Structure formats: structure tokens, C-alpha cells
């Protein structure tokens, strides 16, 4: 049974019990007197490791991805038919691509998919791209001007992508 006599209370010396928390300073990414500012998420493999190895992190990220997508999408019949044709890398659906992209941007901050159109400009596919292989290039005003696919050594592959050729989801 608890003590209810206020006169018998005691206090402790919290200075010896509570430890101070020290964190390093941080700065925001922003253009700094240069024409182009590149950004690559160098911590993607570490962030993915947290997701893969900590079940609580995986559960929260997966739950959010499922919740955001809900029961899918509602669209007019023509748009539904168009979205039903999207297959990602082969066996995906539009819903699984979106769910995976939500999961990826929750893990690392950015998710990318190449927008593929036919000769008439009609969307025919979304091909997911690994965040570890993408470089974002912004102009001196902070506006994204292109995306570049890079190899493991950071060397550019191909000519890059205009912003309207990449479906980019950002966490912040």
C-alpha cells in the first residue's frame, strides 16, 4: 500500500542521476554561391540497415506505407485502365509501386521512379530507381534542374533525367 502521509516524503539528488545529452550541430542543405548543388543520400545503406534489422522500425514504416495507400486509388475508367497497365520492373502494380516508394522515402527521405511514356506522351510505366544510385542537382535558387543516375563510384551513368522524367517523393 502506498504511503499517503505527506510528512514522510523524501527527495533525491537528481544531479547525479540524470545524464546530459549532447548532440552535434547540423546545417540545412542549401545552395551556396554556386551554379549547381548536387545531393546524394550517402547514408542510404545505413538507413536501409536500420529498417532491415530493427523490427520495430520495419513495423512502423510498413504500417505507414499501407495506411497511406489504403485500399488503392479511385479514378475514372480510362485512368484506371492506364494505371492497371503499369508494371514497374515486371510484376509490380501501380499500388505496389506507390507502397514501395512510400516505404523507401520513409526510410531514406527520397524515392525515385523513372516516368516512361510512349511516343504520344501517354504514361506507360513507372520504373523504380534505387536512392543509392540517384543524384539530385539543384540550381542556385534551390530548384531541381535534373537528376543523374550514378554508379557505386559516384560517376554519372547516361545523360541524366529532366525533372519531368522522374517521379520523386520526398519525406520533407
Tab-separated table of C-alpha atoms in Angstrom:
chain	number	residue	atom	x	y	z
A	1	UNK	CA	0.000	0.000	0.000
A	2	UNK	CA	1.385	3.455	-0.859
A	3	UNK	CA	2.472	5.959	1.771
A	4	UNK	CA	-0.096	8.741	1.994
A	5	UNK	CA	1.482	10.819	4.762
A	6	UNK	CA	2.894	13.949	3.088
A	7	UNK	CA	5.211	14.481	6.042
A	8	UNK	CA	7.107	11.280	5.282
A	9	UNK	CA	8.153	12.301	1.752
A	10	UNK	CA	11.796	12.468	0.744
A	11	UNK	CA	13.577	13.940	-2.204
A	12	UNK	CA	16.536	12.739	-4.201
A	13	UNK	CA	19.538	14.442	-5.706
A	14	UNK	CA	18.753	14.305	-9.437
A	15	UNK	CA	22.070	15.910	-10.439
A	16	UNK	CA	23.813	12.564	-10.081
A	17	UNK	CA	21.100	10.519	-11.801
A	18	UNK	CA	20.226	12.395	-14.998
A	19	UNK	CA	22.912	12.460	-17.668
A	20	UNK	CA	23.282	15.324	-20.088
A	21	UNK	CA	22.614	14.559	-23.735
A	22	UNK	CA	24.991	16.109	-26.235
A	23	UNK	CA	24.229	16.189	-29.948
A	24	UNK	CA	26.321	17.546	-32.802
A	25	UNK	CA	25.198	20.638	-34.675
A	26	UNK	CA	23.515	20.348	-38.077
A	27	UNK	CA	23.035	22.576	-41.093
A	28	UNK	CA	20.399	22.536	-43.809
A	29	UNK	CA	21.217	21.664	-47.405
A	30	UNK	CA	21.099	24.843	-49.452
A	31	UNK	CA	22.822	26.323	-52.485
A	32	UNK	CA	25.921	28.246	-51.518
A	33	UNK	CA	27.190	30.674	-54.157
A	34	UNK	CA	27.438	28.003	-56.816
A	35	UNK	CA	25.587	27.426	-60.049
A	36	UNK	CA	24.619	23.838	-59.255
A	37	UNK	CA	24.313	21.976	-55.964
A	38	UNK	CA	24.420	18.160	-56.040
A	39	UNK	CA	22.845	15.955	-53.400
A	40	UNK	CA	23.289	12.203	-52.927
A	41	UNK	CA	21.982	10.319	-49.909
A	42	UNK	CA	25.280	8.783	-48.807
A	43	UNK	CA	23.605	7.221	-45.770
A	44	UNK	CA	21.051	5.148	-47.709
A	45	UNK	CA	22.637	1.762	-46.931
A	46	UNK	CA	22.852	2.633	-43.218
A	47	UNK	CA	19.214	3.791	-43.183
A	48	UNK	CA	18.106	0.647	-45.015
A	49	UNK	CA	20.065	-1.393	-42.471
A	50	UNK	CA	18.060	0.171	-39.627
A	51	UNK	CA	14.861	-0.787	-41.436
A	52	UNK	CA	16.003	-4.343	-42.206
A	53	UNK	CA	17.471	-5.113	-38.771
A	54	UNK	CA	15.175	-3.368	-36.285
A	55	UNK	CA	11.718	-4.996	-36.336
A	56	UNK	CA	10.066	-2.024	-34.608
A	57	UNK	CA	11.325	0.362	-37.304
A	58	UNK	CA	10.181	-2.020	-40.040
A	59	UNK	CA	6.727	-2.374	-38.457
A	60	UNK	CA	6.177	1.393	-38.232
A	61	UNK	CA	7.428	2.112	-41.764
A	62	UNK	CA	5.389	-0.738	-43.267
A	63	UNK	CA	2.251	0.327	-41.373
A	64	UNK	CA	2.582	3.889	-42.639
A	65	UNK	CA	3.076	2.705	-46.227
A	66	UNK	CA	-0.041	0.501	-46.004
A	67	UNK	CA	-2.043	3.278	-44.336
A	68	UNK	CA	-1.051	5.934	-46.901
A	69	UNK	CA	-2.087	3.732	-49.792
A	70	UNK	CA	-5.211	2.459	-48.059
A	71	UNK	CA	-7.431	0.476	-50.386
A	72	UNK	CA	-5.783	1.791	-53.530
A	73	UNK	CA	-6.873	4.596	-55.777
A	74	UNK	CA	-10.152	5.786	-57.243
A	75	UNK	CA	-10.102	7.123	-60.775
A	76	UNK	CA	-12.230	7.381	-63.878
A	77	UNK	CA	-12.294	4.196	-66.019
A	78	UNK	CA	-9.774	5.497	-68.592
A	79	UNK	CA	-7.226	6.444	-65.907
A	80	UNK	CA	-7.823	3.163	-64.077
A	81	UNK	CA	-7.116	1.227	-67.268
A	82	UNK	CA	-3.936	3.247	-67.820
A	83	UNK	CA	-2.717	2.681	-64.249
A	84	UNK	CA	-3.555	-1.038	-64.436
A	85	UNK	CA	-1.041	-1.323	-67.315
A	86	UNK	CA	1.874	-0.057	-65.192
A	87	UNK	CA	4.131	-2.992	-64.290
A	88	UNK	CA	7.257	-1.392	-62.786
A	89	UNK	CA	10.207	-3.701	-63.350
A	90	UNK	CA	7.927	-6.599	-64.389
A	91	UNK	CA	5.435	-7.941	-61.843
A	92	UNK	CA	4.517	-4.782	-59.929
A	93	UNK	CA	1.212	-2.963	-59.936
A	94	UNK	CA	0.627	0.762	-59.582
A	95	UNK	CA	-0.393	0.140	-55.945
A	96	UNK	CA	2.723	-1.887	-55.071
A	97	UNK	CA	4.973	0.691	-56.740
A	98	UNK	CA	3.406	3.500	-54.683
A	99	UNK	CA	3.513	1.466	-51.467
A	100	UNK	CA	7.182	0.663	-52.021
A	101	UNK	CA	8.010	4.296	-52.838
A	102	UNK	CA	6.288	5.450	-49.642
A	103	UNK	CA	8.307	2.866	-47.714
A	104	UNK	CA	11.562	3.979	-49.394
A	105	UNK	CA	11.054	7.695	-48.737
A	106	UNK	CA	10.195	6.957	-45.098
A	107	UNK	CA	13.460	5.044	-44.752
A	108	UNK	CA	15.817	7.401	-46.570
A	109	UNK	CA	13.959	10.614	-47.339
A	110	UNK	CA	13.645	10.216	-51.128
A	111	UNK	CA	12.095	7.699	-53.521
A	112	UNK	CA	12.528	7.781	-57.294
A	113	UNK	CA	10.855	6.168	-60.292
A	114	UNK	CA	11.550	6.813	-63.960
A	115	UNK	CA	8.442	8.016	-65.805
A	116	UNK	CA	8.211	6.131	-69.097
A	117	UNK	CA	5.885	7.450	-71.806
A	118	UNK	CA	5.027	6.246	-75.286
A	119	UNK	CA	5.559	8.340	-78.435
A	120	UNK	CA	2.239	10.112	-77.844
A	121	UNK	CA	3.312	11.175	-74.340
A	122	UNK	CA	0.977	8.759	-72.558
A	123	UNK	CA	2.277	7.261	-69.314
A	124	UNK	CA	3.033	3.562	-69.840
A	125	UNK	CA	5.246	2.657	-66.867
A	126	UNK	CA	6.952	3.763	-63.658
A	127	UNK	CA	10.312	2.070	-63.127
A	128	UNK	CA	11.557	2.312	-59.511
A	129	UNK	CA	15.163	3.517	-59.109
A	130	UNK	CA	17.449	2.943	-56.138
A	131	UNK	CA	18.057	6.033	-53.976
A	132	UNK	CA	21.688	4.964	-53.619
A	133	UNK	CA	22.158	5.481	-57.375
A	134	UNK	CA	20.477	8.874	-57.754
A	135	UNK	CA	21.993	12.349	-57.576
A	136	UNK	CA	19.745	15.412	-57.359
A	137	UNK	CA	21.064	18.595	-58.993
A	138	UNK	CA	19.544	21.927	-57.901
A	139	UNK	CA	20.221	25.392	-59.305
A	140	UNK	CA	21.391	28.405	-57.294
A	141	UNK	CA	17.788	29.062	-56.215
A	142	UNK	CA	17.341	25.521	-54.852
A	143	UNK	CA	15.104	24.313	-57.704
A	144	UNK	CA	15.777	20.793	-59.011
A	145	UNK	CA	17.045	21.086	-62.582
A	146	UNK	CA	17.951	17.432	-63.250
A	147	UNK	CA	18.533	14.002	-61.812
A	148	UNK	CA	21.552	11.845	-62.531
A	149	UNK	CA	21.932	8.110	-62.182
A	150	UNK	CA	25.345	7.261	-60.736
A	151	UNK	CA	27.407	4.110	-60.251
A	152	UNK	CA	28.898	2.942	-56.950
A	153	UNK	CA	31.925	5.218	-57.518
A	154	UNK	CA	29.709	8.288	-57.979
A	155	UNK	CA	30.286	8.501	-61.748
A	156	UNK	CA	27.349	9.604	-63.848
A	157	UNK	CA	25.587	6.973	-65.960
A	158	UNK	CA	23.955	8.293	-69.124
A	159	UNK	CA	22.732	11.807	-69.810
A	160	UNK	CA	20.624	12.283	-66.715
A	161	UNK	CA	16.908	12.993	-66.437
A	162	UNK	CA	14.869	16.176	-66.690
A	163	UNK	CA	12.688	16.753	-63.606
A	164	UNK	CA	9.541	15.809	-65.558
A	165	UNK	CA	11.032	12.361	-66.318
A	166	UNK	CA	11.360	11.348	-62.644
A	167	UNK	CA	8.554	10.688	-60.159
A	168	UNK	CA	10.192	11.865	-56.918
A	169	UNK	CA	8.632	11.519	-53.485
A	170	UNK	CA	10.303	13.394	-50.615
A	171	UNK	CA	9.689	12.900	-46.919
A	172	UNK	CA	10.226	16.582	-46.042
